[in-house]
Short mmCIF file of N, CA, C and O and ligand atoms in Angstrom, two decimals:
data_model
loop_
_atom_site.label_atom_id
_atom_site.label_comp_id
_atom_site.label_asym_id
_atom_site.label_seq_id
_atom_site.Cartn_x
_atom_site.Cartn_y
_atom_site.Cartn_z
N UNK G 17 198.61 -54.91 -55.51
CA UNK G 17 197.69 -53.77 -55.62
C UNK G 17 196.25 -54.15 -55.25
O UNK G 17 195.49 -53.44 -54.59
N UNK G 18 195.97 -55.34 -55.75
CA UNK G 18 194.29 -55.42 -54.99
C UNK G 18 194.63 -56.43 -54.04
O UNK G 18 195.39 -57.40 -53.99
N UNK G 19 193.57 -55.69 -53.11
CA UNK G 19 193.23 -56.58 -51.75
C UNK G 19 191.70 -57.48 -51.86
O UNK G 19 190.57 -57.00 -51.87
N UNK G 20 192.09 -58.86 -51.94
CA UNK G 20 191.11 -59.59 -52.11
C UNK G 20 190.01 -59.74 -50.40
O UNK G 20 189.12 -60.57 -50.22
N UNK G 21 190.51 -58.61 -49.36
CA UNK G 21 189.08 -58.65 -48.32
C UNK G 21 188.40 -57.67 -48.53
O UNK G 21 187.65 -57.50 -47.57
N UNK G 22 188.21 -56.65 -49.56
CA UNK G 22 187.56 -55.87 -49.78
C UNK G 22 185.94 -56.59 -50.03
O UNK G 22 185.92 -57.79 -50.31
N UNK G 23 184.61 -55.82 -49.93
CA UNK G 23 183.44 -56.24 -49.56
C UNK G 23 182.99 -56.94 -50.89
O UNK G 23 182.49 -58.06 -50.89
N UNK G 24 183.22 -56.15 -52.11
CA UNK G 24 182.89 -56.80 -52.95
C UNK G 24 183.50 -58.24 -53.54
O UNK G 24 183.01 -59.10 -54.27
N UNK G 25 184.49 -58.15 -53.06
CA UNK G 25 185.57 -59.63 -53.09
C UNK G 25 184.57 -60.74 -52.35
O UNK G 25 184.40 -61.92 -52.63
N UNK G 26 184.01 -59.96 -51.34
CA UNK G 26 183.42 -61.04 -50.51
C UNK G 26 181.92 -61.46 -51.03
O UNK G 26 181.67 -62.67 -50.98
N UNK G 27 181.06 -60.73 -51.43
CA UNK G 27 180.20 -60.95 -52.11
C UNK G 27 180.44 -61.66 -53.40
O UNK G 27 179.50 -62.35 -53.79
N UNK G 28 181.52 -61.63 -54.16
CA UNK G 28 182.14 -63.28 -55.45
C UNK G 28 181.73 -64.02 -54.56
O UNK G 28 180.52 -64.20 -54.43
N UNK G 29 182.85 -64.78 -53.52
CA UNK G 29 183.03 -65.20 -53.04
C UNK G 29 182.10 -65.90 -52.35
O UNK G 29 182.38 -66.99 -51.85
N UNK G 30 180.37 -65.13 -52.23
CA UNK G 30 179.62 -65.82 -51.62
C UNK G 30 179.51 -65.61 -50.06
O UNK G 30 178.64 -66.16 -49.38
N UNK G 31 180.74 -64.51 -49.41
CA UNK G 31 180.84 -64.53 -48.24
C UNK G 31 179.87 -64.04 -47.76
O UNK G 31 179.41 -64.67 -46.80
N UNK G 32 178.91 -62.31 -48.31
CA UNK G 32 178.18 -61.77 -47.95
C UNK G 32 176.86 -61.52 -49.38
O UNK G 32 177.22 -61.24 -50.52
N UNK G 33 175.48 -61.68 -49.01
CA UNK G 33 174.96 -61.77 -49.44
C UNK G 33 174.69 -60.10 -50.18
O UNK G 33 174.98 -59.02 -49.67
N UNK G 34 174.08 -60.33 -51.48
CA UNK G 34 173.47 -59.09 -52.36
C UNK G 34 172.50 -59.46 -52.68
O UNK G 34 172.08 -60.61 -52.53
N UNK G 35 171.51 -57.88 -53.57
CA UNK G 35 170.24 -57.83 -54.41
C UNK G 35 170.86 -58.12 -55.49
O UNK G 35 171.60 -57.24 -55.93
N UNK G 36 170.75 -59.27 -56.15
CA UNK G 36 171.35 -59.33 -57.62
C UNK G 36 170.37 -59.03 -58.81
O UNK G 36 169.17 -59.29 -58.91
N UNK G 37 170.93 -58.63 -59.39
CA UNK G 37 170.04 -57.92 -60.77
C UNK G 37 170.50 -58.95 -61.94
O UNK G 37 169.61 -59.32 -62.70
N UNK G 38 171.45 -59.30 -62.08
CA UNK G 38 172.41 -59.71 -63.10
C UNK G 38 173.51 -60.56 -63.19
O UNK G 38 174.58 -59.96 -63.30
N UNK G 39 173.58 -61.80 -63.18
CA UNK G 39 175.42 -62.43 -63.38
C UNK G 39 175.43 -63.13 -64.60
O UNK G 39 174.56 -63.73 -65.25
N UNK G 40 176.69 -62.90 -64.75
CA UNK G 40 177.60 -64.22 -66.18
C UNK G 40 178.49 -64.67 -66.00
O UNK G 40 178.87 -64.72 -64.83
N UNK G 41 179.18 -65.16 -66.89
CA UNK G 41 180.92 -65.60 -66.32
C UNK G 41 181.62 -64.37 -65.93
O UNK G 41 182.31 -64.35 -64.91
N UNK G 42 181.48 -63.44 -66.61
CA UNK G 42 182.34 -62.40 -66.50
C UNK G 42 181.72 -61.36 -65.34
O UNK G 42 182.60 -61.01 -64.55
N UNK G 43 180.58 -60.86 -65.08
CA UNK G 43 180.31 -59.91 -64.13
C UNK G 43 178.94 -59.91 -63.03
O UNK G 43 177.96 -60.63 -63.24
N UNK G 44 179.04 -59.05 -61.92
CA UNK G 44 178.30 -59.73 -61.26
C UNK G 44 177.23 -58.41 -61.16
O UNK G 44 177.87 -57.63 -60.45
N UNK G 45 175.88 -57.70 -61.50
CA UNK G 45 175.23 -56.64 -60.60
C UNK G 45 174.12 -57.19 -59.46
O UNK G 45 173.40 -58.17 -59.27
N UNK G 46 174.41 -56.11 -58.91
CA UNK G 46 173.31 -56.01 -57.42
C UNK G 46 173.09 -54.32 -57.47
O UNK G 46 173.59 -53.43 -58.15
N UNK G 47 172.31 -54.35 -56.64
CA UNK G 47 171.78 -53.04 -56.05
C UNK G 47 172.41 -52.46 -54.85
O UNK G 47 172.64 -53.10 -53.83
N UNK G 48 172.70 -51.05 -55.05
CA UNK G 48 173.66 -50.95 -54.25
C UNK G 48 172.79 -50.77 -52.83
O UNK G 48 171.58 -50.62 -52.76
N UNK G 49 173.83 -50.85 -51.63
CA UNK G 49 172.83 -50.48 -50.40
C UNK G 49 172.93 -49.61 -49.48
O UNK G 49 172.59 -49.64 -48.29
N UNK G 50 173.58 -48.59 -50.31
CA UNK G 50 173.13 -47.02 -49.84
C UNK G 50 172.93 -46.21 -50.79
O UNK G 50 173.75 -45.34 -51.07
N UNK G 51 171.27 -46.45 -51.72
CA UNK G 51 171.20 -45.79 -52.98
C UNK G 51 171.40 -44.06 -53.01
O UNK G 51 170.94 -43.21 -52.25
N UNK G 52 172.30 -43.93 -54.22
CA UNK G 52 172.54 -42.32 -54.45
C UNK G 52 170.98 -41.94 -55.46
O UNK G 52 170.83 -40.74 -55.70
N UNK G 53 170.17 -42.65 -55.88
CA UNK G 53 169.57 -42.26 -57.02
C UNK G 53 168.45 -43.40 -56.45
O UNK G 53 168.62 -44.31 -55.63
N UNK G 54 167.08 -42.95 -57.30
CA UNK G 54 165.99 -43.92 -57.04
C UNK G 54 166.49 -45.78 -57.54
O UNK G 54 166.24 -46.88 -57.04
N UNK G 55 167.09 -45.43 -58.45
CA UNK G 55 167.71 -46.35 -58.87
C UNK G 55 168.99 -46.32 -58.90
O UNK G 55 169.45 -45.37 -59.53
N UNK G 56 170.13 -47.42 -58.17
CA UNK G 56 171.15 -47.19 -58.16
C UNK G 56 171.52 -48.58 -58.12
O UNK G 56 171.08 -49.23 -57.17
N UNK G 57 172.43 -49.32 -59.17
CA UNK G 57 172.78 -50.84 -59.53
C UNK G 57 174.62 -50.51 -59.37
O UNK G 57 175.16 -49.51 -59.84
N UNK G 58 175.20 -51.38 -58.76
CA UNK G 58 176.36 -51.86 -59.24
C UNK G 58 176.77 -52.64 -60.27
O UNK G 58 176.14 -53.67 -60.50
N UNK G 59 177.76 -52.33 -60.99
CA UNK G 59 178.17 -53.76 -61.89
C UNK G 59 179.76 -53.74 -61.92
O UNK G 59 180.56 -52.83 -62.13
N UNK G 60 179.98 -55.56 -61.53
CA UNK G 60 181.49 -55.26 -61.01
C UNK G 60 181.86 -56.63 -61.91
O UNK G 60 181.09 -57.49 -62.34
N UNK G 61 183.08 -56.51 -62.01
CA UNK G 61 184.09 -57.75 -62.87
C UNK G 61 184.26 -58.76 -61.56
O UNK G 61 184.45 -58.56 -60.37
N UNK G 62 184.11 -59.92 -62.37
CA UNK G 62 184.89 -61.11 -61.60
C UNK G 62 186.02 -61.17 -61.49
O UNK G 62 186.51 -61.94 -60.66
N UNK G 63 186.84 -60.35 -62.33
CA UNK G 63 188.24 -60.40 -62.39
C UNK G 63 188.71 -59.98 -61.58
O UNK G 63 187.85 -59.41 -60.91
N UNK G 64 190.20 -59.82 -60.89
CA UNK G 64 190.07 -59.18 -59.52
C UNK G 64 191.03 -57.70 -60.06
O UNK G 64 192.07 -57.71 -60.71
N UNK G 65 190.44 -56.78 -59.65
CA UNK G 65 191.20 -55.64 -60.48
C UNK G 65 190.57 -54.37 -59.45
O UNK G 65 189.45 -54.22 -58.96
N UNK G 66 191.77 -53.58 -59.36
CA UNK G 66 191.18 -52.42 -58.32
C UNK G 66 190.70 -51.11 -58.54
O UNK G 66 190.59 -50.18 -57.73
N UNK G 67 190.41 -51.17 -59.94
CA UNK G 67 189.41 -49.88 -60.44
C UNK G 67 189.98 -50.03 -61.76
O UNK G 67 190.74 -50.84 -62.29
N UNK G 68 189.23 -48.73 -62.21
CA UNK G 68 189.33 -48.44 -63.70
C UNK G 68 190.65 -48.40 -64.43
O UNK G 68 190.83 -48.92 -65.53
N UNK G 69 191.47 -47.80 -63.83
CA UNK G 69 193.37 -47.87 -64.03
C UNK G 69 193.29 -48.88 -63.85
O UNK G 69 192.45 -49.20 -64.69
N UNK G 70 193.56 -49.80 -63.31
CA UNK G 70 194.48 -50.88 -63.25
C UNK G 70 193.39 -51.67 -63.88
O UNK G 70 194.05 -52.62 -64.29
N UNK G 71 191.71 -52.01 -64.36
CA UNK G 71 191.39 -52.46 -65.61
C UNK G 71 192.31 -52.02 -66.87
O UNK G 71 193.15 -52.67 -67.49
N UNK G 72 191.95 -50.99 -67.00
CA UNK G 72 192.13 -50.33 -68.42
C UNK G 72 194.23 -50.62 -68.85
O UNK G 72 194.76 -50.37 -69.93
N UNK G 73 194.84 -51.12 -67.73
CA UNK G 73 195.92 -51.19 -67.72
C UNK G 73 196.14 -52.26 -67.81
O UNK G 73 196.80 -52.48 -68.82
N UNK G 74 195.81 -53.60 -66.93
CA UNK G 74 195.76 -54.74 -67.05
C UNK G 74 195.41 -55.96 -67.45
O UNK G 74 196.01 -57.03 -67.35
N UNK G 75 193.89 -55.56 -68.12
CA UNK G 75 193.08 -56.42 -68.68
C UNK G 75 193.15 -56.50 -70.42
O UNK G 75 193.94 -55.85 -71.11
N UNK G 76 192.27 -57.34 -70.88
CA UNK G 76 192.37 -57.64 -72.23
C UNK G 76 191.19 -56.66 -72.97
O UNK G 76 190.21 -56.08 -72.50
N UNK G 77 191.73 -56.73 -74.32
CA UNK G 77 190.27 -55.27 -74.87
C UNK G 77 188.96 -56.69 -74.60
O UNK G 77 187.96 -56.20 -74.08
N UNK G 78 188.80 -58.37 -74.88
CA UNK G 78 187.74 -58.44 -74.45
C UNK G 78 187.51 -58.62 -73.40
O UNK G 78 186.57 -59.41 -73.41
N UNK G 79 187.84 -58.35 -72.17
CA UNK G 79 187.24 -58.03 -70.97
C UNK G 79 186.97 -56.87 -70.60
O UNK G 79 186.31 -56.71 -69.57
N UNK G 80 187.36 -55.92 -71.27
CA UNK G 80 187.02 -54.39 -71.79
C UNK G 80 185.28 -54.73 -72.03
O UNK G 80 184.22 -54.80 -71.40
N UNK G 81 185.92 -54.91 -73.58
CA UNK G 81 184.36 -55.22 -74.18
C UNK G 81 183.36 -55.55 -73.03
O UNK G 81 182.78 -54.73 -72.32
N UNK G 82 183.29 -56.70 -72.99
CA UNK G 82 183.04 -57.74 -72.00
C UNK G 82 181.79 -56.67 -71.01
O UNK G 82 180.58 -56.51 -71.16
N UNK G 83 182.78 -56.11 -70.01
CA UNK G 83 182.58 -55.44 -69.37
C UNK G 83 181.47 -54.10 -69.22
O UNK G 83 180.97 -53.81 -68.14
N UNK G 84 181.22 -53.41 -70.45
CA UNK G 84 180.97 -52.01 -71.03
C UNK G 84 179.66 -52.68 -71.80
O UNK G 84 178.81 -51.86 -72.14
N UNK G 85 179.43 -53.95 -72.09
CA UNK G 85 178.73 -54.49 -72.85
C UNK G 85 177.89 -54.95 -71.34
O UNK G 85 176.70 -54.65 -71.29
N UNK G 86 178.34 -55.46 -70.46
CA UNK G 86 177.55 -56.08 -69.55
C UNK G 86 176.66 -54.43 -69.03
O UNK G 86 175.48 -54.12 -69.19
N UNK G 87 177.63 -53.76 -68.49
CA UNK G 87 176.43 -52.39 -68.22
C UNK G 87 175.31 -51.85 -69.09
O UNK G 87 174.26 -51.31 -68.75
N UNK G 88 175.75 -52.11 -70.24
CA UNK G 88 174.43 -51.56 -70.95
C UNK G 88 173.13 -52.87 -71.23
O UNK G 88 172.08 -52.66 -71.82
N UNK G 89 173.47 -53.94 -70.75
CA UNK G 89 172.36 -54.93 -70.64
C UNK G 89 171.80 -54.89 -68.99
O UNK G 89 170.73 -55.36 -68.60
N UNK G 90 172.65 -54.31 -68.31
CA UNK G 90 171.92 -54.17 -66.97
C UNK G 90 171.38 -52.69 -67.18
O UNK G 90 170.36 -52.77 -66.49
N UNK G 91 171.39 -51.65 -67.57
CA UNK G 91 170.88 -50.80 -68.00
C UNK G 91 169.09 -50.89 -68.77
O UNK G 91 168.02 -50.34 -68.53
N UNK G 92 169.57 -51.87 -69.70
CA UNK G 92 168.39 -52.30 -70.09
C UNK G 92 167.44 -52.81 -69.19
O UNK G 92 166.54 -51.99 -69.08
N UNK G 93 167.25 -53.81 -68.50
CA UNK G 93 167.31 -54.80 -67.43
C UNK G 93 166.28 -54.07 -66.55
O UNK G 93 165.06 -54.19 -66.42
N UNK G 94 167.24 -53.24 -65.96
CA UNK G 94 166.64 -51.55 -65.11
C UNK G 94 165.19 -50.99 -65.95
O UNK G 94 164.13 -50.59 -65.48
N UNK G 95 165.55 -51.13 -67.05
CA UNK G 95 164.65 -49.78 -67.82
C UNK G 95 164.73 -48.53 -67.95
O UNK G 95 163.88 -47.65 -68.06
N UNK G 96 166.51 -48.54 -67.92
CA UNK G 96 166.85 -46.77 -68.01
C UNK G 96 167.40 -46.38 -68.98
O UNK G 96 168.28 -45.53 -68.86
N UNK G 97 167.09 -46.83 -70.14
CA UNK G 97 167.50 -46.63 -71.81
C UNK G 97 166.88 -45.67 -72.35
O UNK G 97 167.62 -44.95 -73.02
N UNK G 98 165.12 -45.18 -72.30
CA UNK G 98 164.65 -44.06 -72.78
C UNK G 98 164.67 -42.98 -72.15
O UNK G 98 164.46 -41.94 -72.78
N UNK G 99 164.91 -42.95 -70.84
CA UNK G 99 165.15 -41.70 -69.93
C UNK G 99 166.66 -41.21 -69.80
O UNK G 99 167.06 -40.05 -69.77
N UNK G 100 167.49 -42.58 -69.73
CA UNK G 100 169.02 -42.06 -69.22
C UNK G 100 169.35 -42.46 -67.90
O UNK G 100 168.67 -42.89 -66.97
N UNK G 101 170.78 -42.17 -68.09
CA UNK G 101 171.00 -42.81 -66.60
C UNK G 101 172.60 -42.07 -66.76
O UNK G 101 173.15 -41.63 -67.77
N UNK G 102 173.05 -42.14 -65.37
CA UNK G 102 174.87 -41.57 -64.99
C UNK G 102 175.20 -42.87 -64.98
O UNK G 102 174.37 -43.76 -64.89
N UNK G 103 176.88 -43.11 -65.11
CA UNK G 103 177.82 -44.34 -64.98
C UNK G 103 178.83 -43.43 -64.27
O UNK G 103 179.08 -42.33 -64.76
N UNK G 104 179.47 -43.87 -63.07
CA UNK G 104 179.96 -43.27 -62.09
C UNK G 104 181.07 -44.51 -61.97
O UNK G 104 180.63 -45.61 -61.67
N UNK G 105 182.49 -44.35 -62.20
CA UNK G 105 183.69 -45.28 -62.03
C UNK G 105 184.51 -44.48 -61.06
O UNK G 105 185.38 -43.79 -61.60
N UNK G 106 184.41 -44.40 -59.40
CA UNK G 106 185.84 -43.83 -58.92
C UNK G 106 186.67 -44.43 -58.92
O UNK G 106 186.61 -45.65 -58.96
N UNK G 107 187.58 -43.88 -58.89
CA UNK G 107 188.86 -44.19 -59.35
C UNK G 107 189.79 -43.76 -58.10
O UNK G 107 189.93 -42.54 -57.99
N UNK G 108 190.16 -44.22 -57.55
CA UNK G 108 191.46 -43.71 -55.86
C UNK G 108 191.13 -42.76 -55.31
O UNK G 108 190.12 -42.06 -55.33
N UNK G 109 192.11 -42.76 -54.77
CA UNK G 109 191.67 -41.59 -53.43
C UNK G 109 190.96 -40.64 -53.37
O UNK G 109 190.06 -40.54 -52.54
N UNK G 110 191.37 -39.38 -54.60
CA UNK G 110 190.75 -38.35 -54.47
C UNK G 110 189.38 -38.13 -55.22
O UNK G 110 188.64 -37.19 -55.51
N UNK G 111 189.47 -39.49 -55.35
CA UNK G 111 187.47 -39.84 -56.17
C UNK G 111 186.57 -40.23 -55.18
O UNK G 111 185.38 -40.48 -55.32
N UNK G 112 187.21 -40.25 -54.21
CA UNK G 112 186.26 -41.16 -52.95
C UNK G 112 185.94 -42.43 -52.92
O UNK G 112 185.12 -42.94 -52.16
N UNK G 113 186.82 -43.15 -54.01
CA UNK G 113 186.44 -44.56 -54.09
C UNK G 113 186.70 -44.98 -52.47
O UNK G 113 187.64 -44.60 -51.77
N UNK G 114 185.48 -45.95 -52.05
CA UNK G 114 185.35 -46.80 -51.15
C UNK G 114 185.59 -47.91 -51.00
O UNK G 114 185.80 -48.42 -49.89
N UNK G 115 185.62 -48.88 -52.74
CA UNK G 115 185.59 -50.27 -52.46
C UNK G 115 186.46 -50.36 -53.31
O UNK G 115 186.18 -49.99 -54.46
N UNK G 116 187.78 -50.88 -53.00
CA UNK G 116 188.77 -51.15 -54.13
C UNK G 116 188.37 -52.22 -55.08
O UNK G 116 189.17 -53.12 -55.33
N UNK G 117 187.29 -52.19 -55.58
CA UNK G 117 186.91 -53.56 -56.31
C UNK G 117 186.46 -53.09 -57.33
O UNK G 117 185.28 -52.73 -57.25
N UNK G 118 187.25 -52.87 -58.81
CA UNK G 118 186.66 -52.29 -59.84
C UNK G 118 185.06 -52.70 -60.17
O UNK G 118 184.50 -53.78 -60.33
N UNK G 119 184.62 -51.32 -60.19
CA UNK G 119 183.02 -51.26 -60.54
C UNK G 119 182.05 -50.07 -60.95
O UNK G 119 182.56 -48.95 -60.86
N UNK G 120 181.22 -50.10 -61.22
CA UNK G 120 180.60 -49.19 -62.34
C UNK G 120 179.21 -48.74 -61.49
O UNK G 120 178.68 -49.60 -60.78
N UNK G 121 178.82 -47.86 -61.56
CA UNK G 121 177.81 -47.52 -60.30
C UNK G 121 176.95 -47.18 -61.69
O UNK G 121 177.52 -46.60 -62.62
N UNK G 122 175.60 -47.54 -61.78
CA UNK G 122 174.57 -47.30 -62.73
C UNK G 122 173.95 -46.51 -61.78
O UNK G 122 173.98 -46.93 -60.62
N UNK G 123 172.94 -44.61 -62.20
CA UNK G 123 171.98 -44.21 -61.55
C UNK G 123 171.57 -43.45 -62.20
O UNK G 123 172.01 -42.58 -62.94
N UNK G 124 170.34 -43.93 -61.78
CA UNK G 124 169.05 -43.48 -62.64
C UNK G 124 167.33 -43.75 -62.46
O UNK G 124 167.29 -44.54 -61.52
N UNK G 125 166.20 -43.53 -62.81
CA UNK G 125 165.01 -43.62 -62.43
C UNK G 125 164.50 -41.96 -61.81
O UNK G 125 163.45 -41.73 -61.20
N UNK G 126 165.55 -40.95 -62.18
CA UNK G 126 164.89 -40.00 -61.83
C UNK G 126 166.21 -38.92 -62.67
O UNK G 126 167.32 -39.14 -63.16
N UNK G 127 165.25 -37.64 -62.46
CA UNK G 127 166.69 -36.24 -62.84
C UNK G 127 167.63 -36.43 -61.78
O UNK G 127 167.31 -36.20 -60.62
N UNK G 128 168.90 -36.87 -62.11
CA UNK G 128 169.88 -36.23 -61.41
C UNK G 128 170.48 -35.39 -61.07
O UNK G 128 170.56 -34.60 -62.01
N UNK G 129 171.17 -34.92 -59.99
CA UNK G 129 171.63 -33.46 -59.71
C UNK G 129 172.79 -33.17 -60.61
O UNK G 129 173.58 -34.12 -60.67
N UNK G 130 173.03 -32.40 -61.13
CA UNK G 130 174.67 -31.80 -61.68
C UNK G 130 175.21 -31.14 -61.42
O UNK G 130 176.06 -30.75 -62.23
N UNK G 131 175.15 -30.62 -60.34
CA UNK G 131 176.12 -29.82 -59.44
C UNK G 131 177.43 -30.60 -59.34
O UNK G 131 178.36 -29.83 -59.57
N UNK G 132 177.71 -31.42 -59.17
CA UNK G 132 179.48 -31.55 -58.73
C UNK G 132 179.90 -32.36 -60.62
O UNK G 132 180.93 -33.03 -60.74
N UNK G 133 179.23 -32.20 -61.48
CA UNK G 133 180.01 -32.90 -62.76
C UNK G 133 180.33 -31.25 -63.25
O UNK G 133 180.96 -31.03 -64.28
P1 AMP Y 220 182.71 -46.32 -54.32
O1 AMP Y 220 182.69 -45.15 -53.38
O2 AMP Y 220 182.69 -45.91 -55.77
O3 AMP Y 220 183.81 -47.29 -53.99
O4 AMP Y 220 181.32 -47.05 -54.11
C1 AMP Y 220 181.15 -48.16 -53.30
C2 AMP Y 220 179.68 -48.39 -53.19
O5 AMP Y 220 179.46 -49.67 -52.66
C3 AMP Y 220 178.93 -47.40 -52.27
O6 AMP Y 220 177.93 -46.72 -53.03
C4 AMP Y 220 178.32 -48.30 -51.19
O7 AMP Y 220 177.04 -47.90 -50.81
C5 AMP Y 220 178.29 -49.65 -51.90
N1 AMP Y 220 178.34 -50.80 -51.02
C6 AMP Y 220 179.17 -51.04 -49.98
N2 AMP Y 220 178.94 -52.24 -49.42
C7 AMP Y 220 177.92 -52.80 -50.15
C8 AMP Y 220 177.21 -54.03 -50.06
N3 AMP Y 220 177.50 -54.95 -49.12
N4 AMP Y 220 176.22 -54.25 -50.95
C9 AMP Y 220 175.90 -53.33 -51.89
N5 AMP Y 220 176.55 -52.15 -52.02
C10 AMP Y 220 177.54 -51.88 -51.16
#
């Protein structure tokens, strides 16, 4: 189920370079680089897992934890704790996921639109 040439595979990996905001053992953020929002951060697992299903299916509750805990310290990080911010997980096909590489899209630094939630 996951394909380890996907882009973010390659950025672990070191293949292609990012804006990093954030790493630990467990996760890696950068900035994404086609921002939806003034502020727009990725935060993705080292683990190799191809979205939110097959986390939430495959993984352990602490890499759960782990995980949900790392976004809200890159959240912090940002400075989007007193204003707010969206967490955006697609999930397959008909979500538009692009990068089969489970990950968490942080956006925020301004009002967001709510038209399509
Ligand atoms: P998704 O549609 O949820 O799979 O989102 C994938 C996101 O990855 C998109 O917002 C892209 O702009 C972003 N993206 C793709 N390649 C890179 C890259 N090399 N560095 C940073 N962000 C990327």
């Amino acid at each position: 189920m996951y394909d380890a040439n996907n882009v973010f595979a390659k950025i672990l990996r070191g293949e292609i370079p990012c804006n990093k905001i954030y790493e630990d053992e467990k996760v890696l953020a950068f900035y994404d680089i086609n921002p939806k929002a003034k502020i727009h951060a990725l935060v993705i697992t080292k683990g190799m897992y191809a979205n939110f299903q097959d986390f939430l299916e495959h993984s352990s509750d602490k890499e759960i934890t782990d995980f949900f805990r790392a976004i809200v310290h890159v959240v912090n990080i940002l400075g989007l704790k007193e204003d707010g911010y969206r967490i955006v997980m697609n999930t397959g096909k008909n979500s538009g996921q692009e990068v089969p590489h489970l990950h968490a899209h942080i956006l925020g630094g301004e009002v967001l639109p709510t038209d399509s939630l």
